[in-house]
Amino acid sequence: MRVRLTSWLLSATLGATLLGSVGSVAAQPHTRDHRTQPPPPPPPPPVVRGPTSAPPPSKVEQHDARRRGFVYVNGHWDWKNNGWVWMTGRWERVRAKKHWHDARWEQRGSEWVYVDGAWDDADERPRTPPPPPREDNGAPRNGFIYVKGYWEWENGGYEWEPGHYEAVRQNKQWREAHWEQRGNEWVFVEGAWVDAPRYPTTPPPPPQNESAQPPRTGFVWQPGFHEWRNGQYVWVSGRWERERADSTWVEGKWEQRGDHWEFVAGHWGSCPKYPSSPPPPLQDEAAWRAKVQAQRPGEGYQIGYWAWENCRYKWMPGGAVGRQTGKHFVPGEWVAVNGHYEFRSFHWEQDAPAPRYPTTPPPPPPNEAQPPHPGMVWVPGYHEWRNGAYAWTPGHWEKERTDAMWIEGKWEQRGDHWEFVAGHWGPFPKYPTQPPPPLQDETAWKSKVMSQRPGEAWQPGYWDWQQGRYKWMPGGVVGFHPNQHMVQGGWVPVNDHYEFHQTYYVKDAPTPTTPPHEGQGGVHHGPRSAPPPPQNEAPPAARAGFIWVRGHYQWVDDKYVWMTGRWERERAAKHWKDPEWQQRGDEWIFIEGHWD
């Protein structure tokens, strides 16, 4: 039920009642008739009831965002004929110092009551902060600045004021409008032009990225810079300037002085005598050099260089130069001297005598793998020291010699230098210093030989040492030895070389035998177990002209017997080899000590 309708009905009912009462009083006689009854009261006015359910959600109405001097009254739902009806919004002219409150429905008990919109007294200043500013950025425009929009307070509400352009004013800067909180109120500070500071108090922004400029003959590129204009940094783009003889362009720069920054403008200055930065890398002259040397064969070549002219480096191409006997050409170069660079001009220098010996090892030899050549020996190449440098001498073939072997040349370090021991023919070594190759597979050969000599024993092949190299000796048949078994010979390491112990026969019975003398030392056979550890014999004091021969175990009467050490007189150019026990097959063989 509406508040206005209810108030009107109550007022009408009360008026009618009062009028009826007054009329009745006026019509009564002065003398009452107690025999008559007063008339009945009039019936009560009908009760108008409102909706008992909430109105539907409000509709979104499309209208202009703002209309100067007016306020838009939003539409609302009305209750008519027991149903909801939408009432479209409208524009209302603004009233000074008034604020419009939209109509609304309120629930009171079980009913919903309509409260009409009305103009109320507006607050002169807001007590809440303004909404966040809207996105409002104008495009750059020469001679103007864009003043951003802001919220203003009008008739009790915030209204958005769009931005606009302002013509630039010399030595002035625009102070944006803004809101400030003062106590429990918010105060609007208008935007205004204020005096711009003469100097900035913050450093300039990084320079903008100007694409690298290709060289331009006769011109100098002056890079862009930030200028302080009307209270802000403004970028000034770079430009080309015509070159000036004996002058150089000094770039402008910002310098901090006290609490502010000042700009030192770029200008033309006199050329420094020497450059303060190193020259660019040398240019590639491979094609140019080939052309020059083809036109001037037999002459030397002076490489190109950077010269210092008109405050900048200038490339000077290389060219041909005559040769001078006993001298070498030294190219020019730039060197750092006390904070600047000076050019050491090219010149001729007397050749220094080549060192007799190198102080560094030779380079690795190149690969000279050669296939075998019967009757010939390949002499490998080597690095030779020639005129102060290593020079490679290729290998070659030499006719094989039956009484000598080729000993390769080699470089040896001696003190602080290296010396070359030349290759030469020398006697074959008595013993090899490397182990023999693996035994060859004689399965097929053995089958063939044994089929021709049935009933005989087979002696496997072995590597023999002949003319300084291993030579394979094929296996063959040997006569059968009753009650004996063969002990195969083999190569064994002895000190720094290898020696071959010959094949021999031993009786199958455990009775020890004494075979004939072999080489320079006797070989005894017998035990099938290892000898005990040698006894600890403290050698006596040194004896001039003698050596001490250590004691050892011998096999005597089917047992090990310790033989005490003794003195032996020294022999010129001879070396004493101590006796030793070696296991061969299932037996232990004793090799007598001897002079070698």
XYZ file of C-alpha atoms in Angstrom, residues 17-29 39:
14
model
C -16.406 12.266 10.003
C -15.757 15.689 11.492
C -18.172 17.397 9.077
C -20.896 14.851 9.852
C -20.386 15.400 13.549
C -20.570 19.164 13.195
C -23.762 18.928 11.140
C -25.383 16.656 13.654
C -24.619 18.988 16.493
C -25.975 21.978 14.630
C -29.234 20.147 13.809
C -29.987 19.060 17.345
C -32.767 20.939 19.172
C -27.870 7.464 14.140
